[in-house]
Coordinates of C-alpha atoms in Angstrom, one line a residue:
M201 CA 118.6 120.2 40.6
S202 CA 120.5 123.0 42.3
P203 CA 118.6 126.0 43.7
S204 CA 118.5 129.2 41.5
L205 CA 118.8 131.4 44.6
K206 CA 120.8 130.6 47.7
V207 CA 120.1 132.8 50.7
L208 CA 122.4 132.8 53.8
V209 CA 120.8 134.3 56.9
V210 CA 123.3 135.0 59.8
G211 CA 121.9 135.6 63.3
D212 CA 123.7 137.1 66.2
E213 CA 123.6 134.1 68.5
E214 CA 126.5 131.6 68.7
R215 CA 124.4 128.6 69.6
G216 CA 122.4 128.5 66.4
A217 CA 119.5 130.1 64.6
A218 CA 117.1 131.9 66.9
A219 CA 113.3 132.0 66.6
T220 CA 113.6 135.3 64.7
Q221 CA 115.5 133.8 61.8
V222 CA 113.3 130.7 61.7
I223 CA 110.1 132.7 61.7
S224 CA 111.3 135.4 59.3
F225 CA 113.2 133.3 56.7
G226 CA 113.4 129.6 57.5
Q227 CA 109.7 128.8 57.5
P228 CA 108.4 131.0 54.7
L229 CA 111.2 130.3 52.3
A230 CA 111.3 126.5 52.9
G231 CA 108.5 125.9 50.4
M232 CA 109.7 128.4 47.8
P233 CA 110.7 126.6 44.5
G234 CA 114.2 127.2 43.4
V235 CA 115.2 128.9 46.7
E236 CA 117.5 127.4 49.4
V237 CA 117.7 129.2 52.8
I238 CA 120.6 128.5 55.2
L239 CA 120.3 129.8 58.8
D240 CA 123.7 130.3 60.4
P241 CA 124.9 131.4 63.9
H242 CA 127.4 134.1 64.7
R243 CA 131.0 133.1 64.4
Q244 CA 133.8 134.9 66.2
D245 CA 136.7 133.6 64.1
R246 CA 137.3 135.2 60.7
A247 CA 138.8 132.1 59.3
A248 CA 135.6 130.2 60.2
I249 CA 133.5 132.9 58.5
D250 CA 135.6 132.8 55.4
A251 CA 135.5 129.0 55.2
R252 CA 131.7 129.0 55.7
L253 CA 131.1 131.6 53.0
Q254 CA 133.4 129.7 50.6
D255 CA 131.5 126.5 51.3
I256 CA 128.0 128.0 50.8
A257 CA 128.7 130.7 48.2
P258 CA 125.4 132.5 48.8
D259 CA 123.6 134.6 46.2
I260 CA 122.2 136.9 48.9
L261 CA 123.4 137.6 52.4
V262 CA 121.2 138.6 55.3
L263 CA 122.4 139.8 58.7
S264 CA 119.6 139.4 61.2
R265 CA 119.8 141.5 64.4
Y266 CA 123.5 141.3 64.0
T267 CA 125.3 143.5 66.6
W268 CA 128.8 142.0 66.3
P269 CA 132.0 143.7 64.8
Q270 CA 132.3 140.7 62.5
G271 CA 129.5 142.3 60.5
K272 CA 132.4 144.0 58.7
V273 CA 133.7 140.6 57.5
W274 CA 130.3 139.5 56.1
A275 CA 129.9 142.9 54.4
E276 CA 133.4 142.7 52.8
Y277 CA 132.5 139.3 51.4
A278 CA 129.2 140.7 49.9
R279 CA 131.1 143.6 48.2
A280 CA 133.9 141.3 47.0
R281 CA 131.4 138.8 45.5
D282 CA 129.1 141.5 44.2
I283 CA 126.0 140.1 46.0
A284 CA 123.2 141.9 47.8
L285 CA 123.4 142.4 51.5
I286 CA 120.2 142.8 53.6
F287 CA 120.1 143.9 57.3
H288 CA 117.0 142.5 59.1
L289 CA 115.5 143.8 62.3
D290 CA 112.5 142.8 64.3
D291 CA 113.1 145.2 67.3
D292 CA 114.4 148.7 67.7
L293 CA 117.8 147.6 68.9
L294 CA 119.0 151.2 68.6
A295 CA 116.8 152.2 71.5
V296 CA 116.3 149.3 73.9
P297 CA 114.4 150.6 77.0
E298 CA 115.4 149.9 80.7
S299 CA 112.0 148.1 81.2
L300 CA 113.6 145.1 79.4
G301 CA 115.8 144.7 82.4
A302 CA 119.1 146.2 83.6
H303 CA 121.3 143.5 82.0
K304 CA 119.7 143.8 78.5
F305 CA 119.6 147.6 78.8
A306 CA 123.3 147.8 79.5
I307 CA 124.3 145.4 76.8
Y308 CA 122.3 146.9 74.0
N309 CA 123.0 150.5 74.9
D310 CA 126.7 150.1 75.2
P311 CA 128.1 152.9 72.9
E312 CA 130.5 150.5 71.1
R313 CA 127.8 148.0 70.4
L314 CA 125.4 150.7 69.1
A315 CA 128.2 152.0 66.8
V316 CA 128.8 148.6 65.5
L317 CA 125.1 148.0 65.0
R318 CA 124.7 151.2 63.1
A319 CA 127.7 150.4 60.9
N320 CA 126.3 147.0 60.1
I321 CA 123.0 148.5 59.1
E322 CA 124.5 151.2 56.9
S323 CA 126.7 148.6 55.2
A324 CA 123.6 146.9 53.7
D325 CA 121.9 147.5 50.4
L326 CA 118.5 147.3 52.1
V327 CA 117.0 147.1 55.6
Y328 CA 114.1 144.7 56.1
A329 CA 112.0 145.9 59.1
S330 CA 109.4 143.6 60.6
T331 CA 106.7 146.3 60.9
P332 CA 105.9 149.7 59.4
V333 CA 106.3 151.3 62.8
L334 CA 109.8 149.9 63.2
A335 CA 110.7 151.2 59.8
E336 CA 109.6 154.7 60.8
R337 CA 111.6 154.4 64.1
L338 CA 114.7 153.5 62.1
Q339 CA 114.2 156.5 59.9
D340 CA 113.8 158.7 63.0
H341 CA 117.2 157.3 64.2
G342 CA 118.8 158.7 61.0
I343 CA 119.3 155.4 59.2
E344 CA 120.0 156.3 55.6
T345 CA 119.9 152.8 54.1
P346 CA 116.6 152.2 52.2
I347 CA 114.1 150.4 54.4
M348 CA 111.3 147.9 53.4
A349 CA 108.7 147.1 56.0
G350 CA 106.8 143.9 56.3
D351 CA 103.0 143.6 56.7
L352 CA 103.4 140.1 58.2
Y353 CA 105.9 138.8 60.6
C354 CA 104.9 135.4 62.1
S355 CA 103.1 132.8 59.9
V356 CA 101.9 129.2 60.2
A357 CA 101.6 126.1 58.0
P358 CA 98.1 124.8 57.1
D359 CA 98.4 121.9 59.5
E360 CA 99.2 124.2 62.5
T361 CA 95.9 126.1 62.4
H362 CA 93.8 123.8 64.6
N363 CA 93.9 122.6 68.1
R364 CA 95.4 119.1 68.0
L365 CA 95.1 118.4 71.7
L366 CA 92.3 118.6 74.2
P367 CA 92.4 121.6 76.5
A368 CA 93.3 121.2 80.2
Q369 CA 90.6 119.6 82.3
G370 CA 90.3 122.7 84.5
P371 CA 90.8 126.4 83.8
V372 CA 94.4 127.4 83.1
L373 CA 95.6 130.9 82.4
G374 CA 99.1 131.2 80.8
Y375 CA 101.8 133.6 79.7
M376 CA 104.9 132.9 77.7
G377 CA 107.8 135.2 77.5
T378 CA 111.5 135.8 78.1
G379 CA 113.1 137.5 81.0
G380 CA 112.9 140.9 79.2
H381 CA 109.1 140.9 79.6
S382 CA 108.9 141.1 83.4
A383 CA 107.5 144.6 83.2
D384 CA 104.8 143.5 80.8
L385 CA 103.8 140.6 83.2
A386 CA 103.8 143.0 86.1
M387 CA 101.1 145.0 84.4
V388 CA 98.6 142.1 84.6
L389 CA 99.7 140.7 87.9
P390 CA 96.9 142.3 89.9
A391 CA 94.4 140.8 87.5
I392 CA 96.0 137.4 87.8
R393 CA 95.9 137.5 91.6
T394 CA 92.3 138.7 91.6
L395 CA 91.2 135.8 89.4
L396 CA 93.2 133.2 91.3
D397 CA 91.3 134.4 94.5
R398 CA 88.0 134.5 92.7
I399 CA 88.1 131.2 90.9
P400 CA 89.4 128.4 93.3
T401 CA 90.0 125.9 90.4
L402 CA 92.0 128.3 88.3
H403 CA 95.7 127.6 87.7
F404 CA 98.3 130.0 86.3
E405 CA 101.4 128.9 84.2
L406 CA 104.5 130.7 82.9
F407 CA 106.4 129.3 79.9
G408 CA 109.9 130.6 79.1
T409 CA 112.9 132.3 80.7
I410 CA 110.7 134.8 82.5
E411 CA 110.8 134.3 86.3
M412 CA 107.7 133.6 88.4
P413 CA 106.7 136.7 90.4
Q414 CA 107.3 136.3 94.1
E415 CA 103.7 137.6 94.7
L416 CA 102.3 134.3 93.3
S417 CA 104.2 132.0 95.6
A418 CA 101.3 132.0 98.1
Y419 CA 99.2 130.1 95.6
G420 CA 101.4 127.0 95.9
P421 CA 100.8 124.2 93.3
R422 CA 98.2 126.4 91.5
V423 CA 101.0 128.3 89.8
R424 CA 103.7 126.6 87.7
H425 CA 106.8 127.6 85.8
L426 CA 107.6 125.7 82.6
P427 CA 111.2 126.0 81.5
F428 CA 112.4 127.4 78.2
V429 CA 112.9 124.9 75.4
V430 CA 115.7 125.4 72.8
G431 CA 114.6 125.5 69.2
Y432 CA 111.5 126.9 67.6
D433 CA 110.6 123.4 66.3
R434 CA 110.3 122.3 69.9
F435 CA 108.7 125.4 71.3
M436 CA 105.4 125.3 69.3
P437 CA 104.7 121.6 70.1
Q438 CA 105.3 122.3 73.7
L439 CA 103.0 125.3 73.7
R440 CA 100.3 123.2 72.0
S441 CA 100.6 120.5 74.7
L442 CA 99.8 122.9 77.6
G443 CA 96.1 123.1 76.9
W444 CA 95.8 126.7 78.2
W445 CA 92.3 128.1 78.1
V446 CA 93.5 131.7 77.8
G447 CA 96.8 133.2 76.9
L448 CA 98.0 136.7 78.0
A449 CA 99.7 139.2 75.7
P450 CA 100.4 142.3 77.8
L451 CA 102.6 145.0 76.5
E452 CA 103.7 148.3 78.1
D453 CA 102.7 151.2 75.9
N454 CA 106.1 152.6 74.9
A455 CA 108.0 153.4 71.6
F456 CA 109.9 150.1 71.7
N457 CA 106.8 147.9 72.1
R458 CA 104.8 149.8 69.5
C459 CA 107.4 148.5 66.9
K460 CA 106.6 144.9 67.7
A461 CA 104.5 142.4 65.7
D462 CA 101.5 140.3 66.9
T463 CA 103.6 137.1 67.3
K464 CA 102.0 136.0 70.6
W465 CA 98.5 136.1 69.1
V466 CA 99.7 134.0 66.2
E467 CA 101.4 131.4 68.4
Y468 CA 98.5 131.2 70.9
T469 CA 96.0 130.9 68.1
A470 CA 98.0 128.2 66.4
A471 CA 98.0 126.3 69.7
G472 CA 94.3 126.6 70.2
I473 CA 94.5 129.2 73.0
A474 CA 92.2 132.2 73.2
T475 CA 94.1 135.5 73.5
V476 CA 93.6 138.6 75.7
A477 CA 96.1 141.3 74.7
S478 CA 97.0 144.9 75.4
D479 CA 94.8 147.4 73.6
L480 CA 97.5 148.7 71.4
P481 CA 97.9 148.9 67.6
V482 CA 100.2 145.9 67.7
Y483 CA 97.2 143.6 68.4
A484 CA 94.2 145.6 67.1
Q485 CA 94.1 144.0 63.6
A486 CA 94.7 140.4 64.9
C487 CA 92.0 140.6 67.6
A488 CA 89.4 142.3 65.4
G489 CA 86.3 140.4 64.6
E490 CA 86.0 138.5 67.9
C491 CA 89.4 136.8 67.3
G492 CA 90.8 138.0 70.6
L493 CA 89.9 140.5 73.4
L494 CA 91.8 143.7 74.1
A495 CA 92.3 145.2 77.6
R496 CA 93.8 148.4 79.1
G497 CA 93.5 148.7 82.9
T498 CA 93.2 146.0 85.5
D499 CA 89.4 145.9 85.5
D500 CA 89.5 145.4 81.7
W501 CA 91.9 142.5 82.1
I502 CA 89.9 140.8 84.8
A503 CA 86.6 141.2 82.8
A504 CA 88.1 139.9 79.6
I505 CA 89.9 136.9 81.1
E506 CA 86.9 135.9 83.3
T507 CA 84.6 136.1 80.3
L508 CA 86.6 133.6 78.4
L509 CA 87.2 131.3 81.3
L510 CA 83.6 131.1 82.3
D511 CA 82.0 131.1 78.8
P512 CA 83.3 128.0 76.9
A513 CA 81.0 128.6 73.9
R514 CA 82.4 132.1 73.4
R515 CA 85.9 130.9 74.0
Q516 CA 85.7 128.2 71.4
A517 CA 84.0 130.5 68.9
M518 CA 86.8 133.0 69.4
I519 CA 89.5 130.3 68.9
G520 CA 87.7 129.1 65.7
A521 CA 87.4 132.6 64.3
A522 CA 91.0 133.4 65.1
Q523 CA 92.2 130.2 63.4
D524 CA 90.2 131.0 60.3
K525 CA 92.0 134.3 60.2
L526 CA 95.3 132.6 60.7
R527 CA 94.7 130.3 57.7
R528 CA 93.6 133.1 55.6
D529 CA 96.0 135.9 56.4
Y530 CA 99.1 134.4 58.2
S531 CA 100.3 131.6 55.9
H532 CA 103.9 130.7 55.2
A533 CA 103.1 131.2 51.5
R534 CA 102.0 134.8 52.0
L535 CA 105.0 135.6 54.2
G536 CA 107.2 133.8 51.6
E537 CA 105.9 136.1 48.9
Q538 CA 106.7 139.1 51.1
V539 CA 110.3 137.9 51.8
M540 CA 110.8 137.3 48.1
R541 CA 109.8 140.9 47.3
V542 CA 112.4 142.0 49.8
L543 CA 115.1 139.8 48.3
E544 CA 114.3 141.0 44.8
A545 CA 114.3 144.7 45.9
A546 CA 117.7 144.2 47.6
Q547 CA 119.2 142.7 44.4
A548 CA 117.7 145.5 42.3
R549 CA 119.0 148.1 44.8
H550 CA 122.5 146.5 44.7
R551 CA 122.6 146.4 40.9
G552 CA 121.6 150.0 40.9
A553 CA 124.3 151.0 43.4
V554 CA 126.9 149.1 41.5
S555 CA 125.8 150.7 38.2
Q556 CA 126.0 154.2 39.7
G557 CA 129.5 153.4 41.1
M558 CA 130.7 152.3 37.7
T559 CA 129.3 155.4 36.1
A560 CA 131.0 157.6 38.6
A561 CA 134.3 155.8 38.2
G562 CA 134.0 156.1 34.4

């Protein structure tokens, strides 16, 4: 039986679908009856784009974080085939801060790239923003395309909401992140060093493309860097296998970070890791009810981390409470319903725009 709705999601990476597309569309729509979701990479060649579109013939087209000039090609196809076009964003790519690193800052703030991004956004029938704060930021940037914001970003399947593996034999503190989060990690570096000095058996691990700070080299084998793994389907099993006792989720308090979702809390919790996060609105709801600890200054970080490392009963109770919340509020099914509302709204918006255009022409 062929699907009644075929959704093509195009990301801006050439090597394949990134975690953003998997989290936002691939996982939640996979179980939806009558819906087929196809996650596609960016293609430079117009002929390759045309051939792919002809082969798939989608009912709805989604451009996710798409900053390439080829957005015009995808948009032309949507208009020619009379299908709804959605632009999806999970970060404020119109105002990437320098704290993400000089390289990313230069790339994303290139005037030509910004102009292309804005044109791609404005070509859509609807913008799907990952959080209400991000939706407000896009409006502040003067985006005139209608925007829908999600209440939920990262979700899990029922069998992911428990710790499948035993934790590490000794205390391990960890942080996962990309190279753009070096400033966030630097915030908690004094706390990490203090705890490594205070607890001789403590180990610290980094997971991802972020580099190990030079200041931690003095701790020798007690610090370890785990390389990035390609593919979200490999990332989560790897995270579960680490057995961290506590996972860190620091965020600098700036406009860009306030648009983010509580993804790290979701992933740590699914992996059976207790979370200590920055005391920002991003993590307030997730950590409420003893499902995580919030911290501001260095003393807060030290106290919160040390409490969870030295009190196994409280740590396990926190993980259990967090996983209960994950099962209840962060399911693929709930996120799938949210995405379906966005798809339906985009189709309705598209039909309304087409109808208005026909009336004006008449």
